[in-house]
Amino acid sequence: MSIYPLVLVDVGLMQECPLVLETKIKLEDPLGPLISHREARHGSIPPKHARQTQTVGTIISRDPTPKFLKFGVDDGTGCVTCVMWLNHLTSSYHSRRDPSTVLLLASAARNQAAEIRIGTVARVRGRLGLYRGVMQITASDVVVERDPNAEILHWLECLRLSRSSYRIQS
Amino acid sequence: MANSQIEPGAPITLQELYPSSPFYKEAVSLRVTGMLRGYSNETALCVIEDGNKSLKINTQNLSDLSFKIGSIYQFIGELHIEPNNEAILQARTGRNVDGIDMNLYRKTIELLRQFLQVEDNSNMVE
C-alpha cells in the first residue's frame, strides 16, 4: 500500500506543465529520465513543476494555528498533510494584490477552514510540495463533499486518468 | 508531519474480514462500510452489517456522530482482535453514507486494489 494518496491533475494543466503528475505522485520529465515516486517520496526530487493537484478523501486530523490550518487527508490509498493558509490580511505575500481580492480570499479561506472537520470527506485542490522532506499539499480551496459516492468517483477518475492520460511507469 | 506515519484505512468489504484474511490482524488500519444494525449508548459499541457479515465498531472517539438504525455508515480505524478472536474496529472517523452505491463501491475497491498491486510490483523492480 502506498504512503501518499492518489492525486489528480487537470489535463489542461498537464498540457501547460513540463512535468506530468501521475497517480501515486509519480513524476516524469518528457525531456529527462523517469523520476520514480520512490525518489519523490524520499524528497530527493522536489515536485516543483507539479503545480496543481486535487485529491478527495476523509479528513483524519485537524491542527489549527493562528496562521494556518494543518489537516490530514486519507483517501484509502494513502495519507497526505494539507495546509490552508489563513494569514491573507497580514502576510506580505498578498501585499501587492488588490485589497478587496485579499479580503475575499481571506474570507473564503476562513469559511472553508471552518468546514474542515474530522470525518468529513473533502475535495482538496492546491499546490504539491515538500516540507521537511515530506509531501504536502498547500490547499488553495477545500470543498466538503456531500455526495456519499464522491470518493468512489474520485478513485475511478484516478484509474481512468492513469490509463488514458498519464504515462505509467513499467 | 504526523500524517505521513498514519496508515491509510484500506477500503474493504465486510465479506473480506474473516480469521485467515490478510486484513484480519491486530492494529491494521481499515475503512469499513455497512448498515447500522445496533448501537449501545452505554458501551459506545455499534454493529454494522453488509450481506451476511457483521462487525462491531467501538465509537467512543466519535463524539459528533449521531446514529440511526438502518442507515449506512463508513468508519476508518484500527482493528482489534479480542482474545476470543472476535474483531472490533476502534473507529477514528465515522460518517453517514446513506445513498452510497454499494455495488459500485465493491467493484471499485477491487479495481483500485488491482491497480495498486501492479504499481507496487513495478516499484519493486526499480
mmCIF file of C-alpha atoms in Angstrom:
data_model
loop_
_atom_site.group_PDB
_atom_site.id
_atom_site.type_symbol
_atom_site.label_atom_id
_atom_site.label_comp_id
_atom_site.label_asym_id
_atom_site.label_seq_id
_atom_site.Cartn_x
_atom_site.Cartn_y
_atom_site.Cartn_z
ATOM 1 C CA MET A 1 0.000 0.000 0.000
ATOM 2 C CA SER A 2 1.314 3.412 -0.923
ATOM 3 C CA ILE A 3 2.051 6.165 1.550
ATOM 4 C CA TYR A 4 0.569 9.002 -0.462
ATOM 5 C CA PRO A 5 -2.937 9.252 -1.817
ATOM 6 C CA LEU A 6 -3.909 9.236 -5.421
ATOM 7 C CA VAL A 7 -3.587 12.699 -6.848
ATOM 8 C CA LEU A 8 -5.400 14.096 -9.843
ATOM 9 C CA VAL A 9 -4.330 16.905 -12.068
ATOM 10 C CA ASP A 10 -6.427 18.543 -14.728
ATOM 11 C CA VAL A 11 -5.498 17.525 -18.242
ATOM 12 C CA GLY A 12 -5.483 21.189 -19.229
ATOM 13 C CA LEU A 13 -2.911 21.909 -16.586
ATOM 14 C CA MET A 14 -0.892 18.893 -17.638
ATOM 15 C CA GLN A 15 -0.516 20.404 -21.100
ATOM 16 C CA GLU A 16 0.941 23.568 -19.608
ATOM 17 C CA CYS A 17 3.140 21.651 -17.251
ATOM 18 C CA PRO A 18 6.615 20.488 -18.248
ATOM 19 C CA LEU A 19 6.212 17.578 -15.898
ATOM 20 C CA VAL A 20 3.321 15.195 -15.857
ATOM 21 C CA LEU A 21 1.962 14.333 -12.471
ATOM 22 C CA GLU A 22 0.826 10.770 -12.303
ATOM 23 C CA THR A 23 -1.231 8.944 -9.787
ATOM 24 C CA LYS A 24 0.680 7.986 -6.649
ATOM 25 C CA ILE A 25 2.918 11.037 -7.103
ATOM 26 C CA LYS A 26 4.997 9.687 -9.923
ATOM 27 C CA LEU A 27 6.732 12.411 -11.850
ATOM 28 C CA GLU A 28 8.003 12.172 -15.356
ATOM 29 C CA ASP A 29 10.014 14.725 -17.269
ATOM 30 C CA PRO A 30 9.470 14.373 -21.022
ATOM 31 C CA LEU A 31 12.957 15.777 -21.563
ATOM 32 C CA GLY A 32 14.721 13.739 -18.967
ATOM 33 C CA PRO A 33 14.818 10.422 -17.186
ATOM 34 C CA LEU A 34 11.869 8.980 -15.376
ATOM 35 C CA ILE A 35 11.579 10.005 -11.764
ATOM 36 C CA SER A 36 10.076 7.332 -9.598
ATOM 37 C CA HIS A 37 7.617 8.130 -6.871
ATOM 38 C CA ARG A 38 10.044 6.445 -4.510
ATOM 39 C CA GLU A 39 12.547 9.233 -5.191
ATOM 40 C CA ALA A 40 9.854 11.852 -4.805
ATOM 41 C CA ARG A 41 8.730 10.167 -1.606
ATOM 42 C CA HIS A 42 12.172 10.468 -0.097
ATOM 43 C CA GLY A 43 12.436 14.087 -1.079
ATOM 44 C CA SER A 44 15.369 13.810 -3.443
ATOM 45 C CA ILE A 45 13.331 15.259 -6.312
ATOM 46 C CA PRO A 46 11.138 18.212 -5.315
ATOM 47 C CA PRO A 47 7.970 18.118 -7.393
ATOM 48 C CA LYS A 48 8.478 21.756 -8.324
ATOM 49 C CA HIS A 49 6.574 21.554 -11.603
ATOM 50 C CA ALA A 50 3.577 19.712 -10.217
ATOM 51 C CA ARG A 51 1.703 22.936 -9.753
ATOM 52 C CA GLN A 52 -1.879 21.977 -9.198
ATOM 53 C CA THR A 53 -3.202 18.807 -7.629
ATOM 54 C CA GLN A 54 -6.526 17.538 -6.475
ATOM 55 C CA THR A 55 -7.419 14.767 -4.102
ATOM 56 C CA VAL A 56 -10.598 13.573 -2.399
ATOM 57 C CA GLY A 57 -10.505 11.893 0.964
ATOM 58 C CA THR A 58 -11.597 11.747 4.568
ATOM 59 C CA ILE A 59 -10.274 14.359 6.970
ATOM 60 C CA ILE A 60 -8.410 12.391 9.630
ATOM 61 C CA SER A 61 -6.709 15.153 11.608
ATOM 62 C CA ARG A 62 -7.139 18.866 12.226
ATOM 63 C CA ASP A 63 -4.477 21.077 13.749
ATOM 64 C CA PRO A 64 -5.404 24.779 13.723
ATOM 65 C CA THR A 65 -2.836 27.535 14.303
ATOM 66 C CA PRO A 66 -3.297 31.333 14.123
ATOM 67 C CA LYS A 67 -1.701 31.471 10.664
ATOM 68 C CA PHE A 68 -2.812 28.256 9.015
ATOM 69 C CA LEU A 69 -4.852 25.116 9.358
ATOM 70 C CA LYS A 70 -2.987 21.844 9.002
ATOM 71 C CA PHE A 71 -5.104 18.794 8.296
ATOM 72 C CA GLY A 72 -4.648 15.229 7.147
ATOM 73 C CA VAL A 73 -6.484 13.541 4.287
ATOM 74 C CA ASP A 74 -6.880 9.776 3.884
ATOM 75 C CA ASP A 75 -8.221 8.635 0.528
ATOM 76 C CA GLY A 76 -7.906 4.934 1.225
ATOM 77 C CA THR A 77 -4.600 4.568 -0.617
ATOM 78 C CA GLY A 78 -2.538 6.983 1.468
ATOM 79 C CA CYS A 79 -2.478 9.917 3.846
ATOM 80 C CA VAL A 80 -1.222 13.372 2.999
ATOM 81 C CA THR A 81 -0.771 16.511 5.077
ATOM 82 C CA CYS A 82 -2.520 19.609 3.761
ATOM 83 C CA VAL A 83 -2.020 23.209 4.824
ATOM 84 C CA MET A 84 -4.501 26.008 4.298
ATOM 85 C CA TRP A 85 -3.074 29.472 4.940
ATOM 86 C CA LEU A 86 -5.301 31.857 6.893
ATOM 87 C CA ASN A 87 -2.977 34.879 7.152
ATOM 88 C CA HIS A 88 -4.005 36.702 3.981
ATOM 89 C CA LEU A 89 -4.527 40.001 5.789
ATOM 90 C CA THR A 90 -1.092 40.092 7.433
ATOM 91 C CA SER A 91 1.132 38.204 5.004
ATOM 92 C CA SER A 92 3.489 40.203 2.768
ATOM 93 C CA TYR A 93 2.812 37.593 0.087
ATOM 94 C CA HIS A 94 -0.557 39.229 -0.571
ATOM 95 C CA SER A 95 0.508 42.862 -0.026
ATOM 96 C CA ARG A 96 0.701 43.671 -3.749
ATOM 97 C CA ARG A 97 -2.723 42.287 -4.523
ATOM 98 C CA ASP A 98 -5.930 44.236 -4.687
ATOM 99 C CA PRO A 99 -7.175 44.633 -1.070
ATOM 100 C CA SER A 100 -10.727 43.660 -1.964
ATOM 101 C CA THR A 101 -9.445 40.451 -3.572
ATOM 102 C CA VAL A 102 -7.352 39.698 -0.499
ATOM 103 C CA LEU A 103 -10.373 40.250 1.736
ATOM 104 C CA LEU A 104 -12.383 37.880 -0.417
ATOM 105 C CA LEU A 105 -9.645 35.234 -0.328
ATOM 106 C CA ALA A 106 -9.280 35.600 3.439
ATOM 107 C CA SER A 107 -12.998 35.238 3.966
ATOM 108 C CA ALA A 108 -13.229 32.202 1.691
ATOM 109 C CA ALA A 109 -10.289 30.526 3.422
ATOM 110 C CA ARG A 110 -11.810 31.110 6.880
ATOM 111 C CA ASN A 111 -15.165 29.737 5.755
ATOM 112 C CA GLN A 112 -13.581 26.680 4.177
ATOM 113 C CA ALA A 113 -11.379 26.053 7.215
ATOM 114 C CA ALA A 114 -14.471 26.032 9.435
ATOM 115 C CA GLU A 115 -15.974 23.291 7.256
ATOM 116 C CA ILE A 116 -12.910 21.059 7.599
ATOM 117 C CA ARG A 117 -13.856 18.625 10.349
ATOM 118 C CA ILE A 118 -12.556 15.177 11.195
ATOM 119 C CA GLY A 119 -14.663 12.537 9.496
ATOM 120 C CA THR A 120 -15.931 14.679 6.634
ATOM 121 C CA VAL A 121 -14.927 13.970 3.056
ATOM 122 C CA ALA A 122 -13.364 16.858 1.208
ATOM 123 C CA ARG A 123 -12.030 17.673 -2.222
ATOM 124 C CA VAL A 124 -8.701 19.438 -1.760
ATOM 125 C CA ARG A 125 -7.117 21.425 -4.553
ATOM 126 C CA GLY A 126 -3.735 23.026 -4.231
ATOM 127 C CA ARG A 127 -0.031 23.021 -4.886
ATOM 128 C CA LEU A 128 2.000 19.913 -4.259
ATOM 129 C CA GLY A 129 5.279 20.418 -2.464
ATOM 130 C CA LEU A 130 7.709 19.086 0.078
ATOM 131 C CA TYR A 131 8.030 20.298 3.648
ATOM 132 C CA ARG A 132 10.954 18.870 5.589
ATOM 133 C CA GLY A 133 11.139 16.050 3.080
ATOM 134 C CA VAL A 134 7.505 15.077 3.362
ATOM 135 C CA MET A 135 4.925 15.559 0.629
ATOM 136 C CA GLN A 136 2.367 18.235 1.432
ATOM 137 C CA ILE A 137 -0.477 19.975 -0.358
ATOM 138 C CA THR A 138 -0.803 23.723 0.134
ATOM 139 C CA ALA A 139 -4.546 23.942 -0.306
ATOM 140 C CA SER A 140 -5.985 26.762 -2.394
ATOM 141 C CA ASP A 141 -9.526 25.571 -1.872
ATOM 142 C CA VAL A 142 -11.285 22.826 0.020
ATOM 143 C CA VAL A 143 -14.817 21.716 -0.753
ATOM 144 C CA VAL A 144 -16.672 19.387 1.581
ATOM 145 C CA GLU A 145 -18.297 16.607 -0.430
ATOM 146 C CA ARG A 146 -21.912 15.771 0.442
ATOM 147 C CA ASP A 147 -22.222 13.024 -2.178
ATOM 148 C CA PRO A 148 -21.506 9.664 -0.471
ATOM 149 C CA ASN A 149 -20.164 8.389 -3.800
ATOM 150 C CA ALA A 150 -17.619 11.201 -4.225
ATOM 151 C CA GLU A 151 -14.627 9.127 -3.141
ATOM 152 C CA ILE A 152 -15.659 6.214 -5.346
ATOM 153 C CA LEU A 153 -15.931 8.521 -8.351
ATOM 154 C CA HIS A 154 -12.541 10.037 -7.469
ATOM 155 C CA TRP A 155 -10.930 6.595 -7.409
ATOM 156 C CA LEU A 156 -12.489 5.720 -10.758
ATOM 157 C CA GLU A 157 -11.312 9.022 -12.223
ATOM 158 C CA CYS A 158 -7.767 8.356 -10.983
ATOM 159 C CA LEU A 159 -7.845 4.901 -12.562
ATOM 160 C CA ARG A 160 -9.221 6.289 -15.817
ATOM 161 C CA LEU A 161 -6.591 9.007 -15.985
ATOM 162 C CA SER A 162 -3.837 6.549 -15.154
ATOM 163 C CA ARG A 163 -4.820 4.516 -18.203
ATOM 164 C CA SER A 164 -5.774 7.238 -20.642
ATOM 165 C CA SER A 165 -3.712 10.311 -19.850
ATOM 166 C CA TYR A 166 -0.823 9.541 -17.558
ATOM 167 C CA ARG A 167 2.207 7.614 -18.623
ATOM 168 C CA ILE A 168 2.508 4.623 -16.374
ATOM 169 C CA GLN A 169 5.958 3.516 -15.363
ATOM 170 C CA SER A 170 6.708 -0.090 -16.287
ATOM 171 C CA MET B 1 4.117 15.506 9.553
ATOM 172 C CA ALA B 2 2.399 13.041 11.740
ATOM 173 C CA ASN B 3 0.010 12.114 8.997
ATOM 174 C CA SER B 4 2.758 10.532 6.961
ATOM 175 C CA GLN B 5 3.046 7.922 9.688
ATOM 176 C CA ILE B 6 -0.676 7.202 9.864
ATOM 177 C CA GLU B 7 -1.570 4.215 7.770
ATOM 178 C CA PRO B 8 -4.433 4.818 5.381
ATOM 179 C CA GLY B 9 -7.630 2.967 6.139
ATOM 180 C CA ALA B 10 -7.629 0.318 3.441
ATOM 181 C CA PRO B 11 -11.133 0.081 1.963
ATOM 182 C CA ILE B 12 -12.548 -3.412 2.342
ATOM 183 C CA THR B 13 -15.914 -5.137 2.376
ATOM 184 C CA LEU B 14 -17.088 -6.966 5.485
ATOM 185 C CA GLN B 15 -17.034 -10.208 3.454
ATOM 186 C CA GLU B 16 -13.239 -9.874 3.391
ATOM 187 C CA LEU B 17 -12.981 -9.900 7.185
ATOM 188 C CA TYR B 18 -12.501 -13.498 8.274
ATOM 189 C CA PRO B 19 -9.832 -15.005 10.525
ATOM 190 C CA SER B 20 -7.466 -16.143 7.750
ATOM 191 C CA SER B 21 -7.859 -12.884 5.775
ATOM 192 C CA PRO B 22 -4.778 -10.644 5.389
ATOM 193 C CA PHE B 23 -6.911 -7.820 6.797
ATOM 194 C CA TYR B 24 -7.798 -9.767 9.959
ATOM 195 C CA LYS B 25 -4.823 -8.584 12.014
ATOM 196 C CA GLU B 26 -4.308 -6.593 15.163
ATOM 197 C CA ALA B 27 -3.902 -2.834 14.564
ATOM 198 C CA VAL B 28 -4.414 -2.990 10.811
ATOM 199 C CA SER B 29 -5.998 0.243 9.520
ATOM 200 C CA LEU B 30 -9.239 -0.331 7.669
ATOM 201 C CA ARG B 31 -12.162 1.510 6.121
ATOM 202 C CA VAL B 32 -15.386 -0.449 6.533
ATOM 203 C CA THR B 33 -18.898 0.256 5.326
ATOM 204 C CA GLY B 34 -22.197 -1.284 6.362
ATOM 205 C CA MET B 35 -25.742 -0.794 7.572
ATOM 206 C CA LEU B 36 -26.138 0.052 11.251
ATOM 207 C CA ARG B 37 -27.911 -2.812 12.999
ATOM 208 C CA GLY B 38 -27.446 -1.855 16.625
ATOM 209 C CA TYR B 39 -25.941 0.755 18.921
ATOM 210 C CA SER B 40 -25.357 0.952 22.659
ATOM 211 C CA ASN B 41 -25.066 4.334 24.346
ATOM 212 C CA GLU B 42 -23.500 2.722 27.423
ATOM 213 C CA THR B 43 -20.663 0.929 25.658
ATOM 214 C CA ALA B 44 -20.450 3.129 22.515
ATOM 215 C CA LEU B 45 -20.345 -0.107 20.565
ATOM 216 C CA CYS B 46 -22.293 -0.445 17.355
ATOM 217 C CA VAL B 47 -22.747 -3.250 14.855
ATOM 218 C CA ILE B 48 -22.722 -2.762 11.098
ATOM 219 C CA GLU B 49 -23.786 -5.363 8.595
ATOM 220 C CA ASP B 50 -23.196 -5.991 4.905
ATOM 221 C CA GLY B 51 -24.874 -9.056 3.448
ATOM 222 C CA ASN B 52 -24.461 -11.876 5.936
ATOM 223 C CA LYS B 53 -21.380 -10.375 7.612
ATOM 224 C CA SER B 54 -21.312 -8.005 10.567
ATOM 225 C CA LEU B 55 -18.646 -6.152 12.516
ATOM 226 C CA LYS B 56 -18.548 -4.461 15.915
ATOM 227 C CA ILE B 57 -17.320 -0.866 15.946
ATOM 228 C CA ASN B 58 -16.059 0.958 19.028
ATOM 229 C CA THR B 59 -17.218 4.547 18.553
ATOM 230 C CA GLN B 60 -16.065 6.030 21.869
ATOM 231 C CA ASN B 61 -13.822 8.531 19.998
ATOM 232 C CA LEU B 62 -16.634 9.747 17.739
ATOM 233 C CA SER B 63 -18.481 12.291 19.829
ATOM 234 C CA ASP B 64 -20.060 14.223 16.954
ATOM 235 C CA LEU B 65 -21.649 11.312 15.123
ATOM 236 C CA SER B 66 -25.327 10.531 15.555
ATOM 237 C CA PHE B 67 -26.541 7.010 14.884
ATOM 238 C CA LYS B 68 -29.676 5.881 13.112
ATOM 239 C CA ILE B 69 -30.513 2.203 12.828
ATOM 240 C CA GLY B 70 -30.874 1.202 9.181
ATOM 241 C CA SER B 71 -28.579 3.941 7.873
ATOM 242 C CA ILE B 72 -25.288 3.128 6.186
ATOM 243 C CA TYR B 73 -22.081 4.222 7.893
ATOM 244 C CA GLN B 74 -18.433 4.208 6.952
ATOM 245 C CA PHE B 75 -15.718 4.028 9.587
ATOM 246 C CA ILE B 76 -11.930 4.349 9.476
ATOM 247 C CA GLY B 77 -9.933 2.880 12.305
ATOM 248 C CA GLU B 78 -7.723 0.123 13.594
ATOM 249 C CA LEU B 79 -8.808 -3.473 14.024
ATOM 250 C CA HIS B 80 -8.515 -5.009 17.476
ATOM 251 C CA ILE B 81 -8.692 -8.784 17.857
ATOM 252 C CA GLU B 82 -10.196 -9.901 21.163
ATOM 253 C CA PRO B 83 -8.846 -12.980 22.993
ATOM 254 C CA ASN B 84 -11.869 -14.914 21.716
ATOM 255 C CA ASN B 85 -10.731 -13.993 18.151
ATOM 256 C CA GLU B 86 -13.580 -11.543 17.657
ATOM 257 C CA ALA B 87 -12.680 -8.415 15.697
ATOM 258 C CA ILE B 88 -13.661 -4.905 16.796
ATOM 259 C CA LEU B 89 -12.810 -1.785 14.840
ATOM 260 C CA GLN B 90 -11.575 1.081 17.026
ATOM 261 C CA ALA B 91 -13.003 3.890 14.917
ATOM 262 C CA ARG B 92 -11.073 7.140 14.375
ATOM 263 C CA THR B 93 -13.602 8.638 11.987
ATOM 264 C CA GLY B 94 -17.148 7.811 11.016
ATOM 265 C CA ARG B 95 -19.786 9.246 8.729
ATOM 266 C CA ASN B 96 -23.240 8.529 7.425
ATOM 267 C CA VAL B 97 -23.081 7.442 3.779
ATOM 268 C CA ASP B 98 -26.771 6.917 3.045
ATOM 269 C CA GLY B 99 -27.099 6.860 -0.737
ATOM 270 C CA ILE B 100 -23.788 5.149 -1.396
ATOM 271 C CA ASP B 101 -23.811 2.724 -4.331
ATOM 272 C CA MET B 102 -22.510 -0.393 -2.565
ATOM 273 C CA ASN B 103 -22.217 -2.418 -5.776
ATOM 274 C CA LEU B 104 -20.086 0.310 -7.359
ATOM 275 C CA TYR B 105 -18.106 0.590 -4.119
ATOM 276 C CA ARG B 106 -17.292 -3.137 -4.087
ATOM 277 C CA LYS B 107 -16.270 -3.174 -7.736
ATOM 278 C CA THR B 108 -14.204 -0.002 -7.407
ATOM 279 C CA ILE B 109 -12.170 -1.114 -4.397
ATOM 280 C CA GLU B 110 -11.373 -4.321 -6.260
ATOM 281 C CA LEU B 111 -10.177 -2.309 -9.288
ATOM 282 C CA LEU B 112 -8.231 0.046 -7.019
ATOM 283 C CA ARG B 113 -6.547 -2.876 -5.273
ATOM 284 C CA GLN B 114 -5.534 -4.414 -8.594
ATOM 285 C CA PHE B 115 -4.124 -1.075 -9.734
ATOM 286 C CA LEU B 116 -2.124 -0.568 -6.527
ATOM 287 C CA GLN B 117 -0.840 -4.153 -6.704
ATOM 288 C CA VAL B 118 0.515 -3.562 -10.217
ATOM 289 C CA GLU B 119 2.049 -0.281 -9.057
ATOM 290 C CA ASP B 120 3.727 -1.896 -6.060
ATOM 291 C CA ASN B 121 5.076 -4.734 -8.194
ATOM 292 C CA SER B 122 6.511 -2.290 -10.730
ATOM 293 C CA ASN B 123 8.203 -0.330 -7.941
ATOM 294 C CA MET B 124 9.806 -3.452 -6.529
ATOM 295 C CA VAL B 125 11.863 -3.920 -9.707
ATOM 296 C CA GLU B 126 13.117 -0.312 -9.858
#
